[in-house]
Each structure stands twice: as C-alpha cells, then as structure tokens.
mmCIF file of C-alpha atoms and ligand atoms in Angstrom:
data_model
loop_
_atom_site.group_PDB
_atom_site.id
_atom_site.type_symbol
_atom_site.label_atom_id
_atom_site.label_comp_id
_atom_site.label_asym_id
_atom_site.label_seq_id
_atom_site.Cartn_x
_atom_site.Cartn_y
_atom_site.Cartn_z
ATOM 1 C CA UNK A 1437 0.000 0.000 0.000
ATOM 2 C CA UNK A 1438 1.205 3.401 -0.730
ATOM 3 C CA UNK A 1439 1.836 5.771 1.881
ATOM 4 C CA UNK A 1440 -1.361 8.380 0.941
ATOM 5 C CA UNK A 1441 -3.524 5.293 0.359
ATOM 6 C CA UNK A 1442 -2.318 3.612 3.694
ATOM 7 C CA UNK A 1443 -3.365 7.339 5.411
ATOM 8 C CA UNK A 1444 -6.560 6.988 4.372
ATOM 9 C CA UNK A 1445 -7.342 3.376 5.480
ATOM 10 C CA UNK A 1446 -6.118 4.070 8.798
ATOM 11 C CA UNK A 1447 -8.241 7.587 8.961
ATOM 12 C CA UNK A 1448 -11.068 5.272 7.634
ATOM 13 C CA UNK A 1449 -10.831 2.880 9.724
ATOM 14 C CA UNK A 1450 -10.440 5.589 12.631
ATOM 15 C CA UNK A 1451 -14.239 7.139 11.683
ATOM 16 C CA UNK A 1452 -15.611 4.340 11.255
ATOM 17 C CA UNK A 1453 -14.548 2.489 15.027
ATOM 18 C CA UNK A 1454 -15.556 5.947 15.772
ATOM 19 C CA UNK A 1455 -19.075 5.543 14.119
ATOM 20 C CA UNK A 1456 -19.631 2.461 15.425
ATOM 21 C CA UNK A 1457 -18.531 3.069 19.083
ATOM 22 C CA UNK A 1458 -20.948 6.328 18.695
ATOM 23 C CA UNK A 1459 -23.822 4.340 17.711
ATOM 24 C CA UNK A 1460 -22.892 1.450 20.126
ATOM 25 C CA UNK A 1461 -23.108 4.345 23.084
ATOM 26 C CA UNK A 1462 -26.391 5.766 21.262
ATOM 27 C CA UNK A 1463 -28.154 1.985 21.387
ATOM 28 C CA UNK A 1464 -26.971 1.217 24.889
ATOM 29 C CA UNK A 1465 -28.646 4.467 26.022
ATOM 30 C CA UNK A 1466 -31.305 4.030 24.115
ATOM 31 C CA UNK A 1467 -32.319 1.376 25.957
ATOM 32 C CA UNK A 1468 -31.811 2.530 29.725
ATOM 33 C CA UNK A 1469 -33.386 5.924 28.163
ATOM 34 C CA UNK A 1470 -36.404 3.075 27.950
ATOM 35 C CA UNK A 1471 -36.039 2.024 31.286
ATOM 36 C CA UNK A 1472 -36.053 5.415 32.842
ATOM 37 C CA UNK A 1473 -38.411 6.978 30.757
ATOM 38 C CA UNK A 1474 -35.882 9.739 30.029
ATOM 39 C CA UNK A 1475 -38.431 10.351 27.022
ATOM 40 C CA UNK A 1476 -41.005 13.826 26.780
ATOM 41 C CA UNK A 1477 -43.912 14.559 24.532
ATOM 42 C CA UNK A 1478 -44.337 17.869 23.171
ATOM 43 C CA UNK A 1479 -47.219 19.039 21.451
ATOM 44 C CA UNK A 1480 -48.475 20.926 18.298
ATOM 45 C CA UNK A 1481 -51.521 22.420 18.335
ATOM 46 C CA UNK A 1482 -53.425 22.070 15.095
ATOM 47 C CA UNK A 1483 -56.130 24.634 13.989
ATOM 48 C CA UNK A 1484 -59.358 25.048 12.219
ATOM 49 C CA UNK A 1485 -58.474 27.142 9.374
ATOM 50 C CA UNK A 1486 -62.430 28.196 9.557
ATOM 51 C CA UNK A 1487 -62.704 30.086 12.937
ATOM 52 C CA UNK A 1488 -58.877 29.302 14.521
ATOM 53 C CA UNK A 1489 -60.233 26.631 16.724
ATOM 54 C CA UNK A 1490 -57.830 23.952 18.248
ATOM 55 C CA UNK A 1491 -58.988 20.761 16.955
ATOM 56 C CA UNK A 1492 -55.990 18.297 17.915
ATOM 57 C CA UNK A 1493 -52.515 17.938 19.314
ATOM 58 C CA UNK A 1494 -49.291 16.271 17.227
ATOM 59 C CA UNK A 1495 -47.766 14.514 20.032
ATOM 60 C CA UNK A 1496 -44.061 14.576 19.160
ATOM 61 C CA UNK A 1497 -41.430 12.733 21.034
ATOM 62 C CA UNK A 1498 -38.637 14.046 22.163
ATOM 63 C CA UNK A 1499 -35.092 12.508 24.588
ATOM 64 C CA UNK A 1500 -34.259 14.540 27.621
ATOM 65 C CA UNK A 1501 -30.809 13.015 27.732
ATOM 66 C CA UNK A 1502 -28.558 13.412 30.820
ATOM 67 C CA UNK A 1503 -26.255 14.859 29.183
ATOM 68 C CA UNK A 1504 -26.912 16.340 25.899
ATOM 69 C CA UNK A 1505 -30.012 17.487 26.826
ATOM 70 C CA UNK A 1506 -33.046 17.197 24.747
ATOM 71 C CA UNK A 1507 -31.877 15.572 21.694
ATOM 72 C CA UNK A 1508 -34.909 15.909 18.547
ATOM 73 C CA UNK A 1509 -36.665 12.547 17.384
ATOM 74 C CA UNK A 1510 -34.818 12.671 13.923
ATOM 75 C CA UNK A 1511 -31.518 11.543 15.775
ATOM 76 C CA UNK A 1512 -33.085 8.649 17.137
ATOM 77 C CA UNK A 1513 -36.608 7.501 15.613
ATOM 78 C CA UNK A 1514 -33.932 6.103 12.993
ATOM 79 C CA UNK A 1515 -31.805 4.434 15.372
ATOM 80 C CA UNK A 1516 -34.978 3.028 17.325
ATOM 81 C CA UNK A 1517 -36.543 1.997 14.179
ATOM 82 C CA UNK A 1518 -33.221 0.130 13.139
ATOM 83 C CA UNK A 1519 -32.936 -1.579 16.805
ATOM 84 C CA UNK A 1520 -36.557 -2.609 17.097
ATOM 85 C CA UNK A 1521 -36.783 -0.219 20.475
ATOM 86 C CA UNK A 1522 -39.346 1.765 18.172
ATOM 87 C CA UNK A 1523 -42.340 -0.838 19.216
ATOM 88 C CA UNK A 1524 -41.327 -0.025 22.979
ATOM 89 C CA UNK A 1525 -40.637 3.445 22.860
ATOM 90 C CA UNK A 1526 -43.817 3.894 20.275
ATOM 91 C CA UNK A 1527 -46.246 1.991 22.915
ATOM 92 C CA UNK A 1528 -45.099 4.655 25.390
ATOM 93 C CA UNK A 1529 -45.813 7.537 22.940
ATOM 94 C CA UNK A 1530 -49.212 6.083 22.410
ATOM 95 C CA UNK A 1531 -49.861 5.342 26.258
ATOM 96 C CA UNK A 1532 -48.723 8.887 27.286
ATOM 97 C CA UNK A 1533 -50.360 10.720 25.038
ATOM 98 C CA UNK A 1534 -53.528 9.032 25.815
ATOM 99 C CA UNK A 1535 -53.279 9.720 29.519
ATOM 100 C CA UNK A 1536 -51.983 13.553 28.813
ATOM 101 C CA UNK A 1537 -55.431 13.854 26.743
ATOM 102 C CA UNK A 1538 -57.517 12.689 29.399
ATOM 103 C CA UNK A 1539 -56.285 14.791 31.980
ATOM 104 C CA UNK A 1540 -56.920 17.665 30.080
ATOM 105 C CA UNK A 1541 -60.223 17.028 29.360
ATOM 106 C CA UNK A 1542 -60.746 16.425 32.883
ATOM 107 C CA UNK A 1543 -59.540 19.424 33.594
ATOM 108 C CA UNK A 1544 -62.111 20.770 31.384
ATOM 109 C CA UNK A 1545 -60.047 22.309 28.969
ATOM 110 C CA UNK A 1546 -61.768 22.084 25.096
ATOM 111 C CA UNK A 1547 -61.888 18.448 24.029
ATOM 112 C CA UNK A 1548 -59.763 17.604 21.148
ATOM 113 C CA UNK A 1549 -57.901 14.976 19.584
ATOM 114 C CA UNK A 1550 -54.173 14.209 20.450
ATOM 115 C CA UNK A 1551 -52.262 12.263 16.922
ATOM 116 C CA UNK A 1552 -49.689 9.918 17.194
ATOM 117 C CA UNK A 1553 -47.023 9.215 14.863
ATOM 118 C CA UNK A 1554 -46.351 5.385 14.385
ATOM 119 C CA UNK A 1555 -43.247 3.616 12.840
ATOM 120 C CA UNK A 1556 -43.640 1.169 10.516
ATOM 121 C CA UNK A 1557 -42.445 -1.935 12.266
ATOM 122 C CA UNK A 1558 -44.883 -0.390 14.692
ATOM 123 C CA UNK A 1559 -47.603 -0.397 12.312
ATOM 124 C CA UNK A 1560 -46.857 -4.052 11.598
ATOM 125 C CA UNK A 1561 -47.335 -5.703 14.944
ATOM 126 C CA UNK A 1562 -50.170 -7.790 14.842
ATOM 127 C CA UNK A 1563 -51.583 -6.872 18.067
ATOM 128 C CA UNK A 1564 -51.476 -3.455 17.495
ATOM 129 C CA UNK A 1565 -55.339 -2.304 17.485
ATOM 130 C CA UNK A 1566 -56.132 -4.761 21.015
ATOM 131 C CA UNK A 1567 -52.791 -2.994 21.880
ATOM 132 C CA UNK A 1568 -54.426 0.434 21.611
ATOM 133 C CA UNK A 1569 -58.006 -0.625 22.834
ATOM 134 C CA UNK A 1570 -55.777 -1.453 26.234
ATOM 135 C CA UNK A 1571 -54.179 1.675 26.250
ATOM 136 C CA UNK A 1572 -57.662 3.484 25.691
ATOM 137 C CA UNK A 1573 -59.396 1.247 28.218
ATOM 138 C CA UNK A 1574 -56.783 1.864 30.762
ATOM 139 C CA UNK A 1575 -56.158 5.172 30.268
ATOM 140 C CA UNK A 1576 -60.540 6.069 30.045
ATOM 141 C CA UNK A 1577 -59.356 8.145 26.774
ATOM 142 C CA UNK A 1578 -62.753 7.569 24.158
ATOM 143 C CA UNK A 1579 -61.429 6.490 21.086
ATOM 144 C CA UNK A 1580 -62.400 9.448 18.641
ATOM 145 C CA UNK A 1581 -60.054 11.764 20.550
ATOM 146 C CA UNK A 1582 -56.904 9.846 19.570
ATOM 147 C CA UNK A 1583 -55.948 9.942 15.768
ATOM 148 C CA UNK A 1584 -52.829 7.949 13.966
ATOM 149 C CA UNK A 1585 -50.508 9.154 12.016
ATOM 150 C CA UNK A 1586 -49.083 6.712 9.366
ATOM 151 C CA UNK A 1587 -47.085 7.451 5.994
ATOM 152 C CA UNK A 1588 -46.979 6.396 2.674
ATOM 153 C CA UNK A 1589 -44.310 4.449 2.812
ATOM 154 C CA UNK A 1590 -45.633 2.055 5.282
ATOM 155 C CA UNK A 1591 -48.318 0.551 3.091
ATOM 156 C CA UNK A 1592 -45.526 -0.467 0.724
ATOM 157 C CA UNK A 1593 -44.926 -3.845 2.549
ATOM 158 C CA UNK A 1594 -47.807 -5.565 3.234
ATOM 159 C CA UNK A 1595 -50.944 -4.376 1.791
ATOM 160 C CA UNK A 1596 -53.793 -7.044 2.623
ATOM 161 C CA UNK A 1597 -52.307 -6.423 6.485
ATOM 162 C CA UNK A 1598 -52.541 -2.564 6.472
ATOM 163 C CA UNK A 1599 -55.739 -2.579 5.470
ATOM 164 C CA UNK A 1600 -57.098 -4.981 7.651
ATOM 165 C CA UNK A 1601 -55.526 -3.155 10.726
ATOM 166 C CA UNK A 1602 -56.767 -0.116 9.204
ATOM 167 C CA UNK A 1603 -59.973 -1.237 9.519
ATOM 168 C CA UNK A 1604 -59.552 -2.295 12.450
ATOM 169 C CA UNK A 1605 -59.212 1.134 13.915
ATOM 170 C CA UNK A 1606 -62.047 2.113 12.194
ATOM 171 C CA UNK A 1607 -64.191 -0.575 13.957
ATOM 172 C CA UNK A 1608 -62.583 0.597 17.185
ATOM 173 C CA UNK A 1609 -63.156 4.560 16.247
ATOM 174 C CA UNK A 1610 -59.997 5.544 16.420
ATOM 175 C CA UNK A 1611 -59.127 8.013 12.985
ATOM 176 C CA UNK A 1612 -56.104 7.676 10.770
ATOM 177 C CA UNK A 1613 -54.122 10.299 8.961
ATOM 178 C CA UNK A 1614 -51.909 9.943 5.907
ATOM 179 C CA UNK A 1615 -48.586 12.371 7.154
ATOM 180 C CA UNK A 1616 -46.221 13.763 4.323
ATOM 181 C CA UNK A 1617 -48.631 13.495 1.639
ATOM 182 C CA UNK A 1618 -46.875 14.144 -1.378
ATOM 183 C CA UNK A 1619 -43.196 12.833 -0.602
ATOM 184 C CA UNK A 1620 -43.509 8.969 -0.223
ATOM 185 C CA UNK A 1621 -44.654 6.399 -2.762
ATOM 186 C CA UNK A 1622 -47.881 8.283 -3.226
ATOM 187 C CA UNK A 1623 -50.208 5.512 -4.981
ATOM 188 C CA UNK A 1624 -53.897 6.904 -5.795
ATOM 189 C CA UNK A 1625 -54.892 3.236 -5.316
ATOM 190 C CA UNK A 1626 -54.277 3.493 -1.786
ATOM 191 C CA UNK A 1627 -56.658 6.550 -1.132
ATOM 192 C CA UNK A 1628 -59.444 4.634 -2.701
ATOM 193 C CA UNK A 1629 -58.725 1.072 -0.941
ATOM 194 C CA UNK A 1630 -57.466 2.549 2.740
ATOM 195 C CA UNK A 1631 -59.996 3.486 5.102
ATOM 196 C CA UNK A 1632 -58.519 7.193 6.095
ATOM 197 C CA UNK A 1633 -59.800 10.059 7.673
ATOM 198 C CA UNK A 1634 -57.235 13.078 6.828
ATOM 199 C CA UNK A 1635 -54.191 13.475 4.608
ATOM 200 C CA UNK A 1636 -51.722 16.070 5.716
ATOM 201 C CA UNK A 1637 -49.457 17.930 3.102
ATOM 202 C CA UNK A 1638 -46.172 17.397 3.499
ATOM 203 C CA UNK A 1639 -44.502 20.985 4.994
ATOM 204 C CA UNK A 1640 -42.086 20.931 1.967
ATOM 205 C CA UNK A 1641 -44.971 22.403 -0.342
ATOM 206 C CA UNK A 1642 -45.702 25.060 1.763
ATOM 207 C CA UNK A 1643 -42.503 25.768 2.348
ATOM 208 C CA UNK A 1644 -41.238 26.616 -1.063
ATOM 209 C CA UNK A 1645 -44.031 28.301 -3.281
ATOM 210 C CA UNK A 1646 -42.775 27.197 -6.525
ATOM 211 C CA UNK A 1647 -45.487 27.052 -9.572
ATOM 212 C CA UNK A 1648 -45.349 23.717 -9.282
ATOM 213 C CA UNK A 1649 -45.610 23.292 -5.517
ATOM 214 C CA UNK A 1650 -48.757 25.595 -5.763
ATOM 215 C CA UNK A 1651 -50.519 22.778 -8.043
ATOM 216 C CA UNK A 1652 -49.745 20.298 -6.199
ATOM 217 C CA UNK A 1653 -50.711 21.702 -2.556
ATOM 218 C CA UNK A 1654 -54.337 22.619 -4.466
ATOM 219 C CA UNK A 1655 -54.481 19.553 -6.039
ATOM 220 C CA UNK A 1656 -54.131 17.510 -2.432
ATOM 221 C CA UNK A 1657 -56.746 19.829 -1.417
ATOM 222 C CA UNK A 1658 -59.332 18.903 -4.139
ATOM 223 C CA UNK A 1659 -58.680 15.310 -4.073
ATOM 224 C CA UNK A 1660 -58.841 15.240 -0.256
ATOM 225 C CA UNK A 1661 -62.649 16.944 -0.762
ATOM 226 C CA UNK A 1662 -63.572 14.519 -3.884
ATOM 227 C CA UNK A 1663 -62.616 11.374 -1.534
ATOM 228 C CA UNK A 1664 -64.310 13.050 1.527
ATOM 229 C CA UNK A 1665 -61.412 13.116 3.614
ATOM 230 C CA UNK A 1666 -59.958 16.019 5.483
ATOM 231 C CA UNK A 1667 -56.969 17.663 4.690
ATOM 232 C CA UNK A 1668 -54.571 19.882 7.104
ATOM 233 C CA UNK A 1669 -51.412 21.709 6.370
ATOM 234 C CA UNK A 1670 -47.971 21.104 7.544
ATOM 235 C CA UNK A 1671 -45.432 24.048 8.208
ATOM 236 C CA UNK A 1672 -47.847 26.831 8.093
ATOM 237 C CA UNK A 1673 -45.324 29.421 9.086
ATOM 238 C CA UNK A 1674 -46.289 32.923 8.146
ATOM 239 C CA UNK A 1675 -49.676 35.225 7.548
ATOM 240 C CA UNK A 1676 -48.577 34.265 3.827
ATOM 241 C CA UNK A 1677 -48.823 30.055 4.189
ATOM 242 C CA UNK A 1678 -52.187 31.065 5.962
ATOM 243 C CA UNK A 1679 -53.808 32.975 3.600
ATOM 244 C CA UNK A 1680 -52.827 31.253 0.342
ATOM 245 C CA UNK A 1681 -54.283 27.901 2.203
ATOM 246 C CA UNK A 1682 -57.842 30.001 3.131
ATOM 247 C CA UNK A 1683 -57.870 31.000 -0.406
ATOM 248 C CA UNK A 1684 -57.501 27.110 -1.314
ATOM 249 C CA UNK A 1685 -60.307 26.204 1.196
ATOM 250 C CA UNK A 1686 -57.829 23.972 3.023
ATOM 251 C CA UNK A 1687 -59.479 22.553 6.564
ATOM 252 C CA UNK A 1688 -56.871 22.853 9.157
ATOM 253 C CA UNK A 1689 -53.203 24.241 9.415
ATOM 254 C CA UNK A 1690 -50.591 23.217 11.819
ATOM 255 C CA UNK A 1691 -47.203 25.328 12.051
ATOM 256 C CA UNK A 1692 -45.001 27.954 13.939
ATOM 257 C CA UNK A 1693 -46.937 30.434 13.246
ATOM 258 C CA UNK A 1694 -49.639 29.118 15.407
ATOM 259 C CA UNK A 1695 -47.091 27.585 17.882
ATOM 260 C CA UNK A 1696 -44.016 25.473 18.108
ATOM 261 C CA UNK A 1697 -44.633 22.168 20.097
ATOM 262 C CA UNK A 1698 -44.693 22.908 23.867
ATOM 263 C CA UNK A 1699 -44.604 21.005 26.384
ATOM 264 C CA UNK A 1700 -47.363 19.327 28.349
ATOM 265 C CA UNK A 1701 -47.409 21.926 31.284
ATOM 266 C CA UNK A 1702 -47.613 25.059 28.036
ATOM 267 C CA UNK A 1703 -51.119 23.247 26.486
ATOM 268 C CA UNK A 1704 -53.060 24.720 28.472
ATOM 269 C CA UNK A 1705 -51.939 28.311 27.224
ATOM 270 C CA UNK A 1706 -52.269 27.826 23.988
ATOM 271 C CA UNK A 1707 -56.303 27.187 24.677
ATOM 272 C CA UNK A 1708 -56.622 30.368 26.186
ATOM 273 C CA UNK A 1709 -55.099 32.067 23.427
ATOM 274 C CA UNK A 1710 -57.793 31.091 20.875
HETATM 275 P P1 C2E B 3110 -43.590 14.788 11.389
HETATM 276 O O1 C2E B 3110 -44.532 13.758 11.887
HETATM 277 O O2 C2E B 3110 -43.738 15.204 9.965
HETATM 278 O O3 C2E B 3110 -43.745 16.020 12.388
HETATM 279 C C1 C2E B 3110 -43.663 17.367 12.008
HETATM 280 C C2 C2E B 3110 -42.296 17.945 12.276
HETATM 281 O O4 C2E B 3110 -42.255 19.267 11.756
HETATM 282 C C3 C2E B 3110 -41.976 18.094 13.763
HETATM 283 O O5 C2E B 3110 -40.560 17.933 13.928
HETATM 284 C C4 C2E B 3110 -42.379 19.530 14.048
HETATM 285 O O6 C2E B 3110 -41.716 20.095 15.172
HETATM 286 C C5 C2E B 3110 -41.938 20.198 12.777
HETATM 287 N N1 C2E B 3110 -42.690 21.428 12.491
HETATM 288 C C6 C2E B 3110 -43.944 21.733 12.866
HETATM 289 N N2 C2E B 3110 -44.321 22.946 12.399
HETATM 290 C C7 C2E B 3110 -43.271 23.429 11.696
HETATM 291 C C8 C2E B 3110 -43.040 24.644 10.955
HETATM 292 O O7 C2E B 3110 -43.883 25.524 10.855
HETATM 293 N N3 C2E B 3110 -41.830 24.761 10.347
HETATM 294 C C9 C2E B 3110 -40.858 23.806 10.429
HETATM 295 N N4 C2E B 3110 -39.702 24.038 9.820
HETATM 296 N N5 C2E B 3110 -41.050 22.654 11.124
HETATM 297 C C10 C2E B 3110 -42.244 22.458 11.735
HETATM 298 P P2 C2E B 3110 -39.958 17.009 15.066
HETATM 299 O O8 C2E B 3110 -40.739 17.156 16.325
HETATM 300 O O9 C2E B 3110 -38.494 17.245 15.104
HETATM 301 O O10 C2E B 3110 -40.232 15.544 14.514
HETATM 302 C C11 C2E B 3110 -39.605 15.066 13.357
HETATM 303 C C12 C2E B 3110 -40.165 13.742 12.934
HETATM 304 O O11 C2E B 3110 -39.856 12.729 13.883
HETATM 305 C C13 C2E B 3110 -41.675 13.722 12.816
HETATM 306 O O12 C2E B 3110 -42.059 14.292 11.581
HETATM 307 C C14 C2E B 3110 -41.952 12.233 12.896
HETATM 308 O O13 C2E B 3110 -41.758 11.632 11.643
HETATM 309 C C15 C2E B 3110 -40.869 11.760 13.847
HETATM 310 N N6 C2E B 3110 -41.449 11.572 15.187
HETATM 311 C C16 C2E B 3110 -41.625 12.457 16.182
HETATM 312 N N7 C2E B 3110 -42.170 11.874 17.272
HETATM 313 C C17 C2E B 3110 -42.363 10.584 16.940
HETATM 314 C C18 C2E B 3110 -42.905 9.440 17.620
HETATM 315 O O14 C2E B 3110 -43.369 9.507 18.775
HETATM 316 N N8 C2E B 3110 -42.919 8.250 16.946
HETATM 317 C C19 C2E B 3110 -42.449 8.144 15.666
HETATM 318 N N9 C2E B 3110 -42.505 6.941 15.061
HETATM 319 N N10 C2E B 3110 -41.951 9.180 14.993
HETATM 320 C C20 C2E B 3110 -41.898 10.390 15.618
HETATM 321 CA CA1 CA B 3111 -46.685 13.555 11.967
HETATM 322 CA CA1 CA B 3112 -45.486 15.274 8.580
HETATM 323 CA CA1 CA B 3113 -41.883 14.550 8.092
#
C-alpha cells in the first residue's frame, strides 16, 4: 500500500470504530433511556383554518438526555426503528399521550384529539389495534379523541395487512391520517382502498411556493374533498402560508406560526389564546 492510500485506510478505519462506538453508546442508552423513561412529549396544536379553533394535538417525542439534553426525534426515531426499540418506545408515545389527553379534558379544557405518529415496524405488529383498545381502556381516553398518524411508505410492505388493521381502527373509532402526503410512494390506489380520515401535506410544499408546488398543494386539497377526507397543512409558518391555504379552502393548518410544540405543562396556554 502506498503511503497516501495507507493514510486513508487508517483515517477510515479511525471514523468508522468511531461511528460504530458512537452508535454502540447511542443503542446502549437508548435502551436505559427506555427504562427510565428519560423520554417527553411535546405538542403541536393544530387549527381550524375556519374560525382558529384547536382541533388536535401532534404529540411529538422528544429525549431529555442526561447529558446532551433534549436531543430531537430525527436523531433517534432512525436508530430506534433500526434496533426494534421503536415498538417499545412507540407503545409509550401512544400510552402517554392518551393519559396527557384525558387529563386535560378532565380538567375541562376544550376536548380535542391528540395524533400519534407510528413507525412502521410499529404499524406491523399484529396486536397493534387490542394494543391500543388497552391503552384506551386503561387510560378512560374515548377512542375518537386519539388519531394515527401513518405514511406512505408504510403501506408499501404488506398491503392485505394494512388494510385490515386499518380497519380495524375504524371498527374501534380511532381516525387515521396519511402524514407527508406528497413525498412517499404516493399511490392513488391506496386513497381509494385505505380506510382514512385526513391526509396532511407534506410541509415541503408550503414551504417553497414554486409554480409547481402551488398545483400540487391545491391539487391535495381537491382530491382530499372529492374522496371526503380532510386535509390539514404542515409548516404553516407565516400570515402568507395562511392565507394562500384560506384562499384554497384547506381545513386545518398546523405550524409555527400558530405555535411550536410545547410542552405538556404550556397546552393549556395555547387554549386560552384562541
Ligand atoms: P412529522 O410527523 O412530519 O412532524 C412534524 C415535524 O415538523 C416536527 O418535527 C415539528 O416540530 C416540525 N414542524 C412543525 N411545524 C413546523 C413549521 O412551521 N416549520 C418547520 N420548519 N417545522 C415544523 P420534530 O418534532 O423534530 O419531529 C420530526 C419527525 O420525527 C416527525 O415528523 C416524525 O416523523 C418523527 N417523530 C416524532 N415523534 C415521533 C414518535 O413519537 N414516533 C415516531 N414513530 N416518529 C416520531
Ligand atoms: Ca406527523
Ligand atoms: Ca409530517
Ligand atoms: Ca416529516
């Protein structure tokens, strides 16, 4: 080996014991991050677009690590995904969320719904709908005021399976939403054969109001309305999102410029500002 080639194996092989040691350290405190419950929910408020109502809450998880503090879900959704710990750490999600809910209501604060993002290995157990009957049984939650969140990409696997646990929350009242329309392996068949309540746009076409990005954000919002479905608005961040999304007769809008997720002990605020 030459010398500069030799240089870069070692430096290669440096990063890489590096990566792996980093990811090693991640996994292992994943899992006592499990065991303590070292895990928050925050939640975005999402809005009637009609008369600025809160209608739901995106529960969104996020790692109050020891030491780095609170570390966002795209660090390690992908890691628990990869690991399994996703089924774990999503039955929590679901569980807490539930009980959060409920105590608000009982505290008589508006009732809404609180949405739930699930993983696709999640999405694949096959106990998952009993699993979430438990969690409303135990946690006295009625099932209309939770909603799922699922994505395109997870009815790529097994179709026959999704839909029968889709309809399966359906039976049980529980709604489902189809997150990041736009960006996965958008089939039309799906929207005709899955039993959905809501598709939310993706915050990307908000975000950049290209020609094209225009059509398609008005075209989500007609075909929601011809399939009867709801549609709500990622990213809304600015009076401008807002109002081009009125003028397209969208339903609902969730964003910064309503509110960033807060956490639990904020909720109640954001009712009294509406
Ligand atoms: P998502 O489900 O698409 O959630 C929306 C993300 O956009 C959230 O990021 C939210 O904080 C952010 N966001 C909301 N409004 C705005 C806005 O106006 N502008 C911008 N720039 N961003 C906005 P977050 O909380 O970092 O979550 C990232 C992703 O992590 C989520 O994307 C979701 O896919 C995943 N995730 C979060 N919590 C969970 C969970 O409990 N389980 C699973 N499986 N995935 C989760
Ligand atoms: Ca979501
Ligand atoms: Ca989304
Ligand atoms: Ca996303």
């Amino acid at each position: 080996i030459k010398k500069e080639n030799k240089n870069d194996f070692l430096m290669f092989k440096r990063s890489f014991t590096e990566g792996f040691k980093e990811r090693l350290t991640l996994e292992t405190e994943l899992h006592r991050a499990l065991e303590n419950k070292d895990f928050v929910l925050h939640f975005q408020p999402q809005v009637n677009i009609k008369n600025n109502e809160i209608i739901g809450l995106e529960a969104l998880c996020r790692w109050n690590h020891p030491n780095r503090g609170i570390v966002s879900p795209g660090e390690f959704i992908p890691l628990a995904e990869k690991t399994g710990l996703i089924v774990e750490l999503g039955d929590w999600v679901i569980r807490e969320a539930c009980r959060q809910n409920k105590i608000w209501q009982d505290l008589g604060l508006p009732k809404v719904k609180v949405s739930v993002n699930l993983s696709a290995k999640q999405f694949l157990q096959r106990d998952l709908v009993d699993n979430i009957a438990n969690i409303l049984d135990e946690t006295g939650l009625e099932p209309q005021y939770l909603e799922i969140e699922i994505t395109e990409s997870m009815a790529m696997t097994n179709e026959k399976f999704i839909i029968e646990t889709l309809k399966g929350f359906k039976e049980l009242g529980v709604n489902v939403a189809l997150d990041d329309f736009g960006t996965g392996y958008s089939s039309l068949k799906y929207l005709s054969q899955f039993p959905l309540s809501k598709l939310k746009i993706d915050r990307l076409f908000i975000q950049e109001k290209t020609e094209q990005n225009i059509a398609i954000v008005k075209t989500i919002i007609h075909l929601s309305h011809s399939l009867n479905l709801k549609v709500i608005a990622e990213g809304v961040e600015n009076e401008e999102d807002l109002s081009f999304l009125i003028e397209e007769n969208c339903d609902e809008v969730q964003g910064y410029y309503f509110s960033k997720p807060v956490p639990d002990t904020k909720v109640k605020e954001l009712f009294s500002k509406t």
